[in-house]
Amino acid sequence: MEYVQELKIFENYLAENNMHLTRPRKVILQVFLQTEGHMEIEELFEKTKMVDKNIGRATIYRAMNLLVESGLAQENSLIEDKKCFERVYGRKHHDHLVCTRCKKIEEFHHPMIERFQEKTAKKHQFTLISHHMTLFGVCQNCNCNM
Amino acid sequence: MEYVQELKIFENYLAENNMHLTRPRKVILQVFLQTEGHMEIEELFEKTKMVDKNIGRATIYRAMNLLVESGLAQENSLIEDKKCFERVYGRKHHDHLVCTRCKKIEEFHHPMIERFQEKTAKKHQFTLISHHMTLFGVCQNCNCNM
DNA sequence: ATAATAATGAAATTGATTATCATTATCATA
DNA sequence: TATGATAATGATAATCAATTTCATTATTAT
């Protein structure tokens, strides 16, 4: 079994809340961890079906919420009107750059922006919890093929 | 009739697209312009009902899309799972700071952040079109009453 | 005034997500 | 390792915002 750390975190979270590490949850965790980048429910549903075709969509929704609550996953709102998840444990914080034509997603991190966000929050007397920042543009490839 | 500028912009946009400035559209524009801050469809629906109780929700949805397309309105995703609009014509660009407890929304503008966003896009060879940036935190008032 | 066409409102539809509920699985305890 | 209390599951129904459909009405160029 790979992803020992993540499994332990999930187990702990479940135990703390009197929940069980069931087979479907194990499968969903594995599929989630093995998927690169951003993923939608439907993609996870298709992939879990390969492993166990009995796992239903509702269970995916439920399990993904648990993964977010346990700190392993993060929900992004990159896609309009759809939930979208990505790994967060063991990965550095980053924001996103989305090509509005081909939908390609790139990640970036800008420490100065983060610092200014902190300062802005302080100036408004807010205790900063998190932020969403997404830049929308046209990538080089799409720019050339216009 | 107030908001001569805005009305002219809307009229132009409609004319350019072979669409008509109808009474419902006029009413919706007025209600939209007279509403401060951020508004949801339901709020606009209630307010237009005061002026003309026959205007339906579908017409509000359709008109708001036109207002966005004409550059008078902007759609924000501050509220999960719901459309949210605000005036954009004649107002300065700004981003948002949302209190996660009382849902209060404050506006801010940070030129340095904007500049770094530009630089980041350039570095990734993206032609920047727009961005979403929202900071989530707890406002002073909510912090005290915890 | 009158065609040609656009817009409307009511109702139906969509599509993602959540809730329900009977059944099944899990696990601490005996 | 059996048992019973409880949690989880999957199928299905329900929800809810948003969109589409469509017969009717309004608009505008002529």
Coordinates of C-alpha atoms (C1' of nucleotides) in Angstrom, one line a residue:
Chain A
M1 CA 0.0 0.0 0.0
E2 CA 1.4 3.3 -1.1
Y3 CA 0.6 6.7 0.4
V4 CA 1.1 5.6 4.0
Q5 CA 1.1 9.1 5.3
E6 CA -2.1 10.0 3.7
L7 CA -3.8 6.8 4.7
K8 CA -2.9 7.4 8.3
I9 CA -4.2 10.9 8.2
F10 CA -7.5 9.7 6.7
E11 CA -7.7 6.9 9.3
N12 CA -7.1 9.3 12.1
Y13 CA -9.7 11.7 10.9
L14 CA -12.3 9.0 10.5
A15 CA -11.5 7.5 13.9
E16 CA -11.8 10.9 15.6
N17 CA -15.2 11.2 14.2
N18 CA -16.4 7.7 14.8
M19 CA -16.3 6.8 11.2
H20 CA -15.0 3.7 9.5
L21 CA -12.3 3.2 6.9
T22 CA -14.4 1.2 4.5
R23 CA -13.4 -0.5 1.3
P24 CA -15.1 2.1 -0.9
R25 CA -13.4 4.9 1.0
K26 CA -10.1 3.2 0.6
V27 CA -10.6 2.8 -3.1
I28 CA -11.7 6.4 -3.5
L29 CA -8.6 7.6 -1.5
Q30 CA -6.3 5.6 -3.7
V31 CA -7.9 6.8 -7.0
F32 CA -7.8 10.4 -5.7
L33 CA -4.1 10.2 -4.7
Q34 CA -3.2 8.6 -8.0
T35 CA -4.8 11.3 -10.1
E36 CA -2.7 14.2 -11.2
G37 CA -3.9 17.7 -11.0
H38 CA -7.5 18.7 -10.9
M39 CA -10.3 16.2 -11.0
E40 CA -14.1 16.3 -11.1
I41 CA -16.5 13.9 -9.5
E42 CA -17.3 12.3 -12.8
E43 CA -13.7 11.5 -13.5
L44 CA -13.3 9.9 -10.0
F45 CA -16.5 8.0 -10.5
E46 CA -15.2 6.5 -13.8
K47 CA -11.9 5.6 -12.3
T48 CA -13.3 4.0 -9.2
K49 CA -15.6 1.9 -11.4
M50 CA -12.5 0.3 -12.9
V51 CA -11.5 -1.0 -9.4
D52 CA -15.0 -1.6 -8.1
K53 CA -18.0 -1.1 -10.3
N54 CA -20.4 -1.1 -7.4
I55 CA -19.3 2.2 -5.9
G56 CA -21.9 4.8 -6.5
R57 CA -21.7 8.5 -7.2
A58 CA -23.2 9.4 -3.9
T59 CA -20.3 7.6 -2.1
I60 CA -17.8 9.6 -4.1
Y61 CA -19.4 12.9 -3.1
R62 CA -19.5 11.8 0.5
A63 CA -15.9 10.5 0.5
M64 CA -14.5 13.6 -1.2
N65 CA -16.1 15.8 1.5
L66 CA -14.3 13.7 4.1
L67 CA -11.0 14.0 2.2
V68 CA -11.4 17.8 2.3
E69 CA -12.3 17.8 5.9
S70 CA -9.3 15.6 6.8
G71 CA -7.0 18.1 5.0
L72 CA -6.0 15.8 2.1
A73 CA -8.0 17.4 -0.6
Q74 CA -9.0 20.9 -1.5
E75 CA -12.0 22.1 -3.5
N76 CA -11.3 24.5 -6.3
S77 CA -13.8 26.6 -8.2
L78 CA -11.9 26.6 -11.4
I79 CA -14.8 25.1 -13.4
E80 CA -18.1 26.9 -13.4
D81 CA -20.9 25.0 -11.8
K82 CA -18.9 21.9 -11.0
K83 CA -16.9 20.7 -8.0
C84 CA -13.2 20.2 -8.7
F85 CA -10.7 18.7 -6.3
E86 CA -6.9 18.6 -6.0
R87 CA -4.4 17.1 -3.7
V88 CA -3.2 19.4 -1.0
Y89 CA -1.3 17.3 1.6
G90 CA 2.4 17.3 1.0
R91 CA 2.1 19.8 -1.8
K92 CA 3.0 23.5 -1.7
H93 CA 0.3 26.1 -1.7
H94 CA -0.3 27.6 -5.2
D95 CA -2.8 29.5 -7.2
H96 CA -4.0 29.0 -10.8
L97 CA -3.7 30.3 -14.2
V98 CA -6.4 29.1 -16.6
C99 CA -6.4 29.4 -20.4
T100 CA -9.9 30.4 -21.3
R101 CA -9.6 28.7 -24.7
C102 CA -8.1 25.3 -24.1
K103 CA -8.9 25.2 -20.4
K104 CA -5.2 24.3 -19.6
I105 CA -4.4 25.0 -15.9
E106 CA -1.0 26.1 -14.7
E107 CA 0.0 26.6 -11.2
F108 CA 2.0 29.5 -9.7
H109 CA 3.1 30.8 -6.4
H110 CA 4.0 34.4 -5.7
P111 CA 5.2 35.1 -2.2
M112 CA 4.9 38.9 -2.6
I113 CA 1.2 38.6 -3.6
E114 CA 0.6 36.5 -0.6
R115 CA 2.3 39.0 1.6
F116 CA 0.2 41.8 0.2
Q117 CA -2.9 39.8 0.8
E118 CA -2.0 39.5 4.4
K119 CA -1.4 43.2 4.7
T120 CA -4.7 44.0 3.0
A121 CA -6.5 41.7 5.4
K122 CA -4.8 43.3 8.4
K123 CA -5.6 46.8 7.1
H124 CA -9.3 45.8 7.0
Q125 CA -9.0 44.2 10.4
F126 CA -9.8 40.8 9.1
T127 CA -8.1 37.6 10.3
L128 CA -7.2 36.0 7.0
I129 CA -8.2 32.4 6.6
S130 CA -7.7 31.6 3.0
H131 CA -8.0 33.0 -0.5
H132 CA -9.0 32.2 -4.0
M133 CA -6.9 33.7 -6.8
T134 CA -7.2 32.6 -10.4
L135 CA -5.9 34.4 -13.4
F136 CA -7.7 33.9 -16.7
G137 CA -5.9 34.4 -20.0
V138 CA -4.9 32.9 -23.3
C139 CA -1.9 30.7 -23.3
Q140 CA 0.8 31.0 -25.9
N141 CA -0.3 28.0 -27.9
C142 CA -3.8 29.3 -28.2
N143 CA -2.6 32.8 -29.0
C144 CA -0.7 31.5 -32.0
N145 CA -3.5 29.4 -33.3
M146 CA -6.1 32.1 -33.3
Chain B
M1 CA -34.5 59.1 -16.5
E2 CA -31.3 58.8 -14.6
Y3 CA -28.3 56.8 -15.7
V4 CA -28.2 58.3 -19.2
Q5 CA -24.7 56.9 -19.9
E6 CA -25.6 53.4 -18.9
L7 CA -28.9 53.4 -20.8
K8 CA -27.1 54.6 -23.9
I9 CA -24.5 51.8 -23.6
F10 CA -27.2 49.2 -23.2
E11 CA -29.2 50.6 -26.1
N12 CA -26.1 50.5 -28.3
Y13 CA -25.3 47.0 -27.3
L14 CA -28.8 45.8 -28.1
A15 CA -29.0 47.7 -31.4
E16 CA -25.6 46.2 -32.5
N17 CA -27.1 42.8 -31.9
N18 CA -30.5 43.4 -33.4
M19 CA -32.2 43.3 -30.1
H20 CA -34.8 45.6 -28.6
L21 CA -34.8 47.8 -25.6
T22 CA -38.1 46.5 -24.2
R23 CA -40.0 47.6 -21.1
P24 CA -38.9 44.6 -19.0
R25 CA -35.2 45.2 -19.9
K26 CA -35.6 48.9 -19.0
V27 CA -37.1 48.0 -15.6
I28 CA -34.4 45.5 -14.9
L29 CA -31.6 47.9 -15.9
Q30 CA -33.1 50.6 -13.6
V31 CA -33.4 48.2 -10.7
F32 CA -29.9 46.8 -11.2
L33 CA -28.4 50.3 -11.3
Q34 CA -30.3 51.4 -8.2
T35 CA -29.1 48.5 -6.2
E36 CA -25.9 48.9 -4.1
G37 CA -23.2 46.3 -4.0
H38 CA -23.8 42.7 -4.8
M39 CA -27.1 41.2 -5.8
E40 CA -28.6 37.9 -6.6
I41 CA -31.2 37.1 -9.1
E42 CA -33.8 36.5 -6.5
E43 CA -33.2 40.0 -5.1
L44 CA -33.6 41.6 -8.5
F45 CA -36.7 39.5 -9.1
E46 CA -38.3 40.8 -5.9
K47 CA -37.4 44.4 -6.7
T48 CA -38.6 44.3 -10.3
K49 CA -41.9 42.9 -9.0
M50 CA -42.5 46.1 -7.2
V51 CA -42.3 48.0 -10.5
D52 CA -43.9 45.4 -12.7
K53 CA -45.2 42.2 -11.2
N54 CA -45.4 40.4 -14.5
I55 CA -41.7 40.2 -15.2
G56 CA -40.6 36.6 -14.8
R57 CA -37.4 35.2 -13.4
A58 CA -36.3 33.9 -16.8
T59 CA -36.4 37.4 -18.2
I60 CA -34.1 38.6 -15.3
Y61 CA -31.6 35.9 -16.1
R62 CA -31.7 36.8 -19.7
A63 CA -31.4 40.5 -19.1
M64 CA -28.5 40.1 -16.6
N65 CA -26.6 38.2 -19.2
L66 CA -27.1 41.0 -21.6
L67 CA -25.9 43.5 -19.0
V68 CA -22.8 41.5 -18.5
E69 CA -22.2 41.3 -22.2
S70 CA -22.7 45.0 -22.6
G71 CA -20.1 45.7 -20.0
L72 CA -22.4 47.2 -17.4
A73 CA -22.5 44.3 -15.0
Q74 CA -20.0 41.8 -13.7
E75 CA -20.7 38.3 -12.4
N76 CA -19.0 37.4 -9.2
S77 CA -18.7 34.0 -7.6
L78 CA -18.7 35.2 -4.0
I79 CA -21.6 33.1 -3.1
E80 CA -21.3 29.4 -3.5
D81 CA -23.7 27.9 -6.1
K82 CA -25.4 31.1 -7.0
K83 CA -25.0 33.9 -9.5
C84 CA -24.1 37.2 -8.0
F85 CA -23.8 40.5 -9.9
E86 CA -22.4 44.0 -9.3
R87 CA -22.1 47.2 -11.2
V88 CA -18.9 47.6 -13.1
Y89 CA -19.4 50.6 -15.4
G90 CA -18.1 53.8 -14.0
R91 CA -16.7 52.0 -11.0
K92 CA -13.1 51.2 -10.2
H93 CA -11.8 47.7 -10.4
H94 CA -11.6 46.0 -7.1
D95 CA -11.4 42.7 -5.4
H96 CA -13.2 41.3 -2.4
L97 CA -12.7 40.5 1.2
V98 CA -15.4 38.2 2.6
C99 CA -16.2 37.6 6.3
T100 CA -16.9 33.9 6.6
R101 CA -19.1 34.4 9.6
C102 CA -21.3 37.3 8.9
K103 CA -20.8 37.2 5.1
K104 CA -20.0 40.9 5.0
I105 CA -18.2 41.9 1.8
E106 CA -15.6 44.6 1.7
E107 CA -13.8 45.9 -1.4
F108 CA -10.1 46.5 -1.9
H109 CA -7.7 47.4 -4.6
H110 CA -4.0 46.7 -4.4
P111 CA -2.0 48.0 -7.4
M112 CA 1.1 46.0 -6.5
I113 CA -0.9 42.7 -6.5
E114 CA -2.3 43.6 -9.9
R115 CA 1.2 44.3 -11.2
F116 CA 2.5 41.0 -9.9
Q117 CA -0.4 39.2 -11.5
E118 CA 0.5 40.8 -14.8
K119 CA 4.1 39.7 -14.4
T120 CA 3.1 36.2 -13.4
A121 CA 0.9 35.9 -16.6
K122 CA 3.8 37.1 -18.7
K123 CA 6.2 34.7 -17.2
H124 CA 3.8 31.9 -18.1
Q125 CA 3.3 33.4 -21.5
F126 CA -0.3 34.0 -21.0
T127 CA -2.2 37.0 -22.2
L128 CA -4.0 38.1 -19.1
I129 CA -7.7 38.7 -19.5
S130 CA -9.1 38.9 -16.0
H131 CA -8.7 37.5 -12.6
H132 CA -10.7 36.5 -9.5
M133 CA -9.3 37.2 -6.2
T134 CA -11.2 36.9 -3.0
L135 CA -9.8 36.9 0.5
F136 CA -11.7 35.0 3.2
G137 CA -11.4 35.8 6.8
V138 CA -13.1 36.8 10.0
C139 CA -13.9 40.5 10.4
Q140 CA -13.1 42.4 13.6
N141 CA -16.7 42.5 14.7
C142 CA -17.1 38.7 14.4
N143 CA -13.7 38.1 16.0
C144 CA -14.8 40.0 19.1
N145 CA -18.1 38.2 19.5
M146 CA -16.7 34.7 19.3
Chain C
dA1 C1' -50.9 49.4 -40.7
dT2 C1' -48.4 45.4 -41.4
dA3 C1' -45.2 41.9 -41.9
dA4 C1' -41.0 40.0 -40.1
dT5 C1' -38.7 39.1 -36.2
dA6 C1' -37.5 39.5 -31.3
dA7 C1' -39.0 39.0 -26.5
dT8 C1' -41.9 37.5 -23.0
dG9 C1' -43.7 34.6 -19.2
dA10 C1' -45.1 30.1 -17.8
dA11 C1' -43.9 25.8 -17.5
dA12 C1' -40.9 22.0 -18.5
dT13 C1' -36.2 20.5 -18.5
dT14 C1' -31.6 20.1 -17.2
dG15 C1' -27.7 18.9 -14.5
dA16 C1' -25.1 18.9 -10.4
dT17 C1' -25.5 17.9 -5.8
dT18 C1' -27.9 16.3 -1.5
dA19 C1' -31.2 13.6 1.2
dT20 C1' -33.7 9.5 2.0
dC21 C1' -34.0 4.9 3.2
dA22 C1' -33.9 0.0 3.2
dT23 C1' -30.0 -3.0 3.2
dT24 C1' -25.3 -4.2 4.2
dA25 C1' -20.9 -3.7 6.5
dT26 C1' -18.0 -2.6 10.4
dC27 C1' -16.2 -3.1 14.9
dA28 C1' -16.1 -3.0 20.0
dT29 C1' -17.5 -6.1 23.2
dA30 C1' -18.9 -10.3 25.2
Chain D
dT1 C1' -15.9 -15.6 16.6
dA2 C1' -20.6 -14.3 17.3
dT3 C1' -23.5 -10.3 18.4
dG4 C1' -25.6 -6.0 18.5
dA5 C1' -25.3 -1.1 18.1
dT6 C1' -24.2 1.9 14.8
dA7 C1' -22.2 3.6 10.5
dA8 C1' -22.0 3.3 5.4
dT9 C1' -23.7 2.1 1.1
dG10 C1' -26.0 2.4 -3.4
dA11 C1' -30.3 3.2 -5.7
dT12 C1' -33.4 6.5 -6.1
dA13 C1' -35.9 10.6 -5.2
dA14 C1' -35.6 15.3 -4.1
dT15 C1' -33.7 19.9 -4.5
dC16 C1' -32.5 24.0 -6.6
dA17 C1' -30.4 27.3 -9.6
dA18 C1' -30.3 28.0 -14.3
dT19 C1' -31.7 27.1 -19.1
dT20 C1' -34.8 25.9 -22.7
dT21 C1' -39.1 25.5 -25.0
dC22 C1' -43.0 27.3 -27.0
dA23 C1' -47.3 29.7 -27.7
dT24 C1' -48.3 34.4 -27.3
dT25 C1' -47.3 39.3 -27.3
dA26 C1' -44.4 43.3 -28.4
dT27 C1' -41.3 45.8 -31.4
dT28 C1' -39.7 48.0 -35.4
dA29 C1' -38.6 48.8 -40.2
dT30 C1' -41.1 49.4 -44.1

